[in-house]
Short mmCIF file of C-alpha atoms and ligand atoms in Angstrom, two decimals:
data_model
loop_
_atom_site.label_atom_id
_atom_site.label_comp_id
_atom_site.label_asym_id
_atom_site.label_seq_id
_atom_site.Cartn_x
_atom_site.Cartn_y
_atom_site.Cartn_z
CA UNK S 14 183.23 114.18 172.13
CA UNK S 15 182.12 111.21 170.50
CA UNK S 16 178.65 110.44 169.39
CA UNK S 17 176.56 107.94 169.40
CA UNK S 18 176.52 105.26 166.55
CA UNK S 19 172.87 105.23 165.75
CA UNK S 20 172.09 101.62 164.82
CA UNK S 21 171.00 101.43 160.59
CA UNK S 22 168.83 98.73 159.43
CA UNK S 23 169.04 99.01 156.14
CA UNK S 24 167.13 97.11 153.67
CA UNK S 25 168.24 97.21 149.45
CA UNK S 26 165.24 95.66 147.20
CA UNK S 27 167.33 95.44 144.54
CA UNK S 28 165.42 94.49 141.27
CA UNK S 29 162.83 93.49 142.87
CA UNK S 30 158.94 94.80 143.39
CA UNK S 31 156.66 96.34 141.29
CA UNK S 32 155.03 100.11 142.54
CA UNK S 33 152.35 97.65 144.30
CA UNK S 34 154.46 95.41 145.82
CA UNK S 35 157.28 97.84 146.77
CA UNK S 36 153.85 100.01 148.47
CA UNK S 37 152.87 97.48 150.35
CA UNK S 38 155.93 96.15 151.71
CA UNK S 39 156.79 99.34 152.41
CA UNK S 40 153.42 99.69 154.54
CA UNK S 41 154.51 96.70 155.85
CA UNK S 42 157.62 97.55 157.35
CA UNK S 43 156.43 100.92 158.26
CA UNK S 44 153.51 99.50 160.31
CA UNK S 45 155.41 97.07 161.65
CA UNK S 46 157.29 98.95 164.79
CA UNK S 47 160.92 98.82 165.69
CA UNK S 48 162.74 100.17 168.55
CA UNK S 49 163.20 103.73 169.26
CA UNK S 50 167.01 103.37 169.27
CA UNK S 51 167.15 101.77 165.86
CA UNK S 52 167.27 103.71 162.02
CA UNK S 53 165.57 101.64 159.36
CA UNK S 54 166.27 102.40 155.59
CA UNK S 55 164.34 100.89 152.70
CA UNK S 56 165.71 101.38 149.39
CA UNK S 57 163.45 100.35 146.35
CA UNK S 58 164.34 100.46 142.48
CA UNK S 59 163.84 103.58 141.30
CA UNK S 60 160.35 102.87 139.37
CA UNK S 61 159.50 102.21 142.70
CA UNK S 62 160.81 105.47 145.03
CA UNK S 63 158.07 108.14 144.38
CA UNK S 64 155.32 105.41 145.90
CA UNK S 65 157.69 104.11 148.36
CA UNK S 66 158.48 108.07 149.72
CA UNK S 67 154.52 108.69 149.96
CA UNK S 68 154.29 105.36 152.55
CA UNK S 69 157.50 106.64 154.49
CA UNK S 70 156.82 110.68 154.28
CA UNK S 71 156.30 111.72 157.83
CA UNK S 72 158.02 108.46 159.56
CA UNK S 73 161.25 107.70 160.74
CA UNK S 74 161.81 105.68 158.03
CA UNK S 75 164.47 107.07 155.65
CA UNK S 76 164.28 106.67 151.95
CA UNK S 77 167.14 105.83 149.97
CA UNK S 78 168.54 105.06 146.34
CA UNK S 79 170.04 102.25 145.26
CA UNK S 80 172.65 103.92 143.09
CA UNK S 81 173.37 107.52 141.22
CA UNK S 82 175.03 109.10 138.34
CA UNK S 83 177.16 111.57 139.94
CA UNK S 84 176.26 114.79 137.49
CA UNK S 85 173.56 116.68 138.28
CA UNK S 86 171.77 116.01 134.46
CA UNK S 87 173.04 115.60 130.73
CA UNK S 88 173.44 113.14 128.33
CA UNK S 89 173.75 110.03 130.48
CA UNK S 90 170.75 107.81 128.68
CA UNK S 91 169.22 105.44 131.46
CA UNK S 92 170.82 107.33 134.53
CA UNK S 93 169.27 109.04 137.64
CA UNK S 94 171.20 112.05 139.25
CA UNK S 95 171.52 113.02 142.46
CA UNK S 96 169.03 116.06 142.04
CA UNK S 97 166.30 113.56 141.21
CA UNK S 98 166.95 111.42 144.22
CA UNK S 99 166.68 114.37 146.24
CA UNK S 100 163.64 115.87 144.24
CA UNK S 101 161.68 112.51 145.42
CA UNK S 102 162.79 112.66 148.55
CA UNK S 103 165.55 110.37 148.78
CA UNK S 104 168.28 110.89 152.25
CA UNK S 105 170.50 108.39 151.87
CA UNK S 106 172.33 106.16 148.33
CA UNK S 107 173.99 102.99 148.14
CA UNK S 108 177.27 103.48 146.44
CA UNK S 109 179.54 100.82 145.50
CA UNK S 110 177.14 97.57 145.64
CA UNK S 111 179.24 94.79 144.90
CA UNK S 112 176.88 93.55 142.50
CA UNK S 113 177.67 97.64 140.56
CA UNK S 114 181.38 97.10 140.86
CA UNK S 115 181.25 93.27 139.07
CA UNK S 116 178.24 93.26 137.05
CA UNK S 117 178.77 96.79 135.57
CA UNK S 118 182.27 97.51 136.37
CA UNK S 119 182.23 100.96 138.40
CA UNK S 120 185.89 101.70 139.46
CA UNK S 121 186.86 103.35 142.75
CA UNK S 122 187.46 106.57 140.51
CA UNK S 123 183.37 106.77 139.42
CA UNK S 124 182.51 105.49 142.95
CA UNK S 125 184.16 108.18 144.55
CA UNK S 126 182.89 110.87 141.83
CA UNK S 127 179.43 109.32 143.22
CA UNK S 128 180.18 109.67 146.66
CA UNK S 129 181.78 112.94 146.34
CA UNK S 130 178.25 114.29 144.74
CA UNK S 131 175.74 112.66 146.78
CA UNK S 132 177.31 114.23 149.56
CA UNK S 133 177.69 117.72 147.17
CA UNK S 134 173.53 117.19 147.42
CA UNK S 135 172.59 116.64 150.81
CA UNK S 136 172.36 112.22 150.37
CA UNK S 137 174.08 110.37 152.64
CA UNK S 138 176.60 107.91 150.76
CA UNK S 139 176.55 104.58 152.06
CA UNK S 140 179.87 103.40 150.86
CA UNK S 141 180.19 99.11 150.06
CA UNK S 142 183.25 97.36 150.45
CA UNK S 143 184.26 93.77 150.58
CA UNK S 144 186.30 91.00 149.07
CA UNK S 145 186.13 88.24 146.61
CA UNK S 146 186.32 84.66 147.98
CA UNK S 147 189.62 84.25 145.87
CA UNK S 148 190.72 87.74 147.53
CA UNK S 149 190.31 86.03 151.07
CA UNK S 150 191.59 83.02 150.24
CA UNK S 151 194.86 84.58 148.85
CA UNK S 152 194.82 85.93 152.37
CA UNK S 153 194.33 89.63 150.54
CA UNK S 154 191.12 91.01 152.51
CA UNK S 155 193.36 94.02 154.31
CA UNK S 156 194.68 95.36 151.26
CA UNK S 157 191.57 95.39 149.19
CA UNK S 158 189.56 96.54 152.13
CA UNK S 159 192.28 99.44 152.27
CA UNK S 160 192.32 100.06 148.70
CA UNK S 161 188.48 100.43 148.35
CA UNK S 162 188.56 102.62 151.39
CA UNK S 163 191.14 104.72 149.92
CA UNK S 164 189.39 104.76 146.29
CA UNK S 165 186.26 105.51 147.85
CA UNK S 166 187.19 108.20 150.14
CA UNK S 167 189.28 110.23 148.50
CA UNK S 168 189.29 114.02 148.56
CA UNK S 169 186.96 113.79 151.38
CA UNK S 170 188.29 116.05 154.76
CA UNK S 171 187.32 114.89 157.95
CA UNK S 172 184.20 117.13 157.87
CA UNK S 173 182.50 115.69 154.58
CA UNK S 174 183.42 112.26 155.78
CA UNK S 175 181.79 112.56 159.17
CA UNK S 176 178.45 112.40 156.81
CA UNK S 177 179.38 108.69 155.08
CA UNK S 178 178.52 105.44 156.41
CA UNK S 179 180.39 102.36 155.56
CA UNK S 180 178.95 98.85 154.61
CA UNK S 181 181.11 96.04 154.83
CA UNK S 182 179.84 93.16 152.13
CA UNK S 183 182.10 90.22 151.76
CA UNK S 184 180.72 89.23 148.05
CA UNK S 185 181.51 85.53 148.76
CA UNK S 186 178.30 86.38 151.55
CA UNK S 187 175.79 88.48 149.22
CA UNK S 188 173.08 86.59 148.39
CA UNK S 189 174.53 82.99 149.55
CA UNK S 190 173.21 82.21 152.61
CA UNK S 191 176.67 81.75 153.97
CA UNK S 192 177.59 84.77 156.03
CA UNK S 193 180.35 86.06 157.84
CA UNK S 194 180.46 84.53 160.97
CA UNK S 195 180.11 87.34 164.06
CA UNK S 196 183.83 87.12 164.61
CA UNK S 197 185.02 87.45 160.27
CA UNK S 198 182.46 90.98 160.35
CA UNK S 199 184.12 92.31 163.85
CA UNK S 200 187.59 91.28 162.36
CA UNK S 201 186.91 93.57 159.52
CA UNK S 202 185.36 95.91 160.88
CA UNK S 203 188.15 96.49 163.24
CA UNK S 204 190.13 96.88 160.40
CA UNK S 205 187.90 99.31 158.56
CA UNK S 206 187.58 101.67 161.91
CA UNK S 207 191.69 101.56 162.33
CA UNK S 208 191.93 102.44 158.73
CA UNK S 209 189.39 106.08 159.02
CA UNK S 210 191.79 106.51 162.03
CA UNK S 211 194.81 107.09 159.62
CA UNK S 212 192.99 107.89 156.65
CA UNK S 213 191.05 110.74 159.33
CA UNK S 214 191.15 111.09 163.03
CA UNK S 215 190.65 108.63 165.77
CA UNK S 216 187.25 110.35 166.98
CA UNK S 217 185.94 110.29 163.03
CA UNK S 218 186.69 106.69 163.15
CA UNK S 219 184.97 105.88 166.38
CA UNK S 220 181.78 108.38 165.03
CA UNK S 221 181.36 106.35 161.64
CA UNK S 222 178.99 104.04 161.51
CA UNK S 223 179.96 100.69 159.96
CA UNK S 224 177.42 98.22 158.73
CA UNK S 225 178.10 94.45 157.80
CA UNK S 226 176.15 93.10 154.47
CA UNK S 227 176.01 89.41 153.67
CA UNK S 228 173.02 87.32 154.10
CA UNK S 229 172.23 88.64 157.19
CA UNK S 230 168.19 87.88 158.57
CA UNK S 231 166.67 87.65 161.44
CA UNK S 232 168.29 84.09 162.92
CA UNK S 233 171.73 85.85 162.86
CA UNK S 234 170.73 89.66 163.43
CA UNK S 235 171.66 89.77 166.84
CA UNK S 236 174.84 87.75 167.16
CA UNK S 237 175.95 90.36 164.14
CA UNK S 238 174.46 92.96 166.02
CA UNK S 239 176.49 92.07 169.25
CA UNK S 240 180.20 92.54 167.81
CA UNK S 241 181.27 96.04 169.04
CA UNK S 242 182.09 97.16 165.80
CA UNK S 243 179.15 96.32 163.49
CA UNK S 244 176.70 99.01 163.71
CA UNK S 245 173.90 98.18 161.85
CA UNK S 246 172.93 95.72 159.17
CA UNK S 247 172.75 95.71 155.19
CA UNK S 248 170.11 93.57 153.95
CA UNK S 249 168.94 92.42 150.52
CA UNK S 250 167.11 88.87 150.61
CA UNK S 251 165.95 89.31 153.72
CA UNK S 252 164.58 93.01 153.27
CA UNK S 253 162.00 91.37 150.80
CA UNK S 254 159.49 89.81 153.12
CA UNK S 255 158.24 91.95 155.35
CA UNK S 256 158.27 89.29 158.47
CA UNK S 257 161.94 88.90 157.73
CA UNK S 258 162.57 92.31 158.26
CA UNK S 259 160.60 93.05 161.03
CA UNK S 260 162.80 90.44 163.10
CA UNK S 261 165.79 92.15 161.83
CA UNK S 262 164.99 95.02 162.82
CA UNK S 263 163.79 93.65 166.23
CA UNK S 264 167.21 91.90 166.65
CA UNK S 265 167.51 93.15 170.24
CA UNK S 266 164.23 91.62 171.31
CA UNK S 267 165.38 88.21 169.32
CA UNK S 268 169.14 88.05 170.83
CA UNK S 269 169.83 85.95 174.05
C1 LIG V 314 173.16 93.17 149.56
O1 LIG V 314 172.81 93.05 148.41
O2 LIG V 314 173.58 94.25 149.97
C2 LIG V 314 173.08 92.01 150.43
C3 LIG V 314 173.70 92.06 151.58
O3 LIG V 314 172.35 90.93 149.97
P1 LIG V 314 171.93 89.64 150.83
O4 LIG V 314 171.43 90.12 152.16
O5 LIG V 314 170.86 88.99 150.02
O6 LIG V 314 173.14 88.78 150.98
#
């Protein structure tokens, strides 16, 4: 029987906010009310999580990491493991950020280790995907989408992947102000869902939530929002203001 795709507002902080700051945007948000039917995420740096999980603790607003070693502890100078996200409260981690796989070079092989573990702890992976401009303009966006899918999601059964969402971030959109236009995120995202079908099962596929990531805010929320395969929204400018956010979140009261 197939479940409901909650919609996930998610916001990623990046680099960005000190304890203070991160606190009270966090209030912010928190204060701010959102629909019943709609998830919101906020995930702050790390220096930030432990102040961030006090404002959320006891809302419906999930706390999440923005990345994660994928061993427990050890040797691993400047890393965080998945048993400290957890310790503080964490639910959910960003895996596979564009900005991880081209600034620092994580491979589908360490993204998948990371996926593998958060999942191994009880986090809920949110697994990033997306092409290069120079990928879509060599007409390539299919097979990369399938390769990072693949990458990403291997090893996983049907049951341990019922737990992952997706996030699909075309890196020519992150941080630009240009996004995807409604119809380039439903295109993928069409594409993403057929590809969990064969990867998985047909009802896995229609279960997973999919999220689109690319200077989305709150002029475009809804029109995103509206495509039948987008199911919720990665943000990362946008997630910094608090007003921003708000109308994201709010997209259904915004949309025509
Ligand atoms: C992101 O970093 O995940 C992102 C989508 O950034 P922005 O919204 O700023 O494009």
């Amino acid at each position: 029987m197939s479940e409901p795709r909650v919609p996930l507002i998610a916001g990623n902080w990046k680099m960005n906010k000190t304890i203070g700051e991160a606190k009270d945007l966090a209030r912010e948000v928190v204060g701010g009310g959102r629909p019943s039917g709609v998830q919101v995420m906020l995930a702050p740096p790390f220096t930030a999580l432990s102040a961030v999980a006090e404002v959320v603790n006891n809302t419906d607003v999930v706390l999440a990491a923005q990345n994660m070693h994928w061993e427990d502890s050890g040797a691993f100078t400047g890393e965080i493991s998945p048993v400290m996200l957890t310790d503080l409260g964490a639910k959910m981690v960003i895996v596979g950020h564009s900005e991880r796989r081209h600034v620092f070079h994580e491979t589908d092989e360490a993204i998948n280790h990371k996926v593998q573990s958060a999942l191994n702890h009880g986090l809920t992976p949110i697994l990033c995907i997306g092409e290069t401009l120079e990928e879509r303009k060599a007409d390539k966006v299919f097979g990369v989408i399938a390769a990072q899918l693949e990458g990403g999601l291997s090893g996983l059964d049907a049951e341990r992947m019922a737990r992952v969402i997706i996030a699909y971030e075309p890196v020519w959109a992150i941080g630009t102000g240009v996004n995807a236009t409604p119809e380039q995120a439903q295109t993928v995202h069409q594409l993403i869902r057929e590809q969990l079908s064969e990867l998985f099962n047909k009802g896995l596929a229609m279960n997973t939530r999919i999220l689109y990531g690319g200077s989305a805010k709150a002029a475009n929320a809804a029109e995103l929002m509206a495509q039948p395969d987008v199911d919720g929204l990665l943000v990362g400018g946008a997630a910094l203001n608090a007003q921003e956010f708000l109308g994201i979140i709010n997209f259904e009261h915004r949309g025509s």
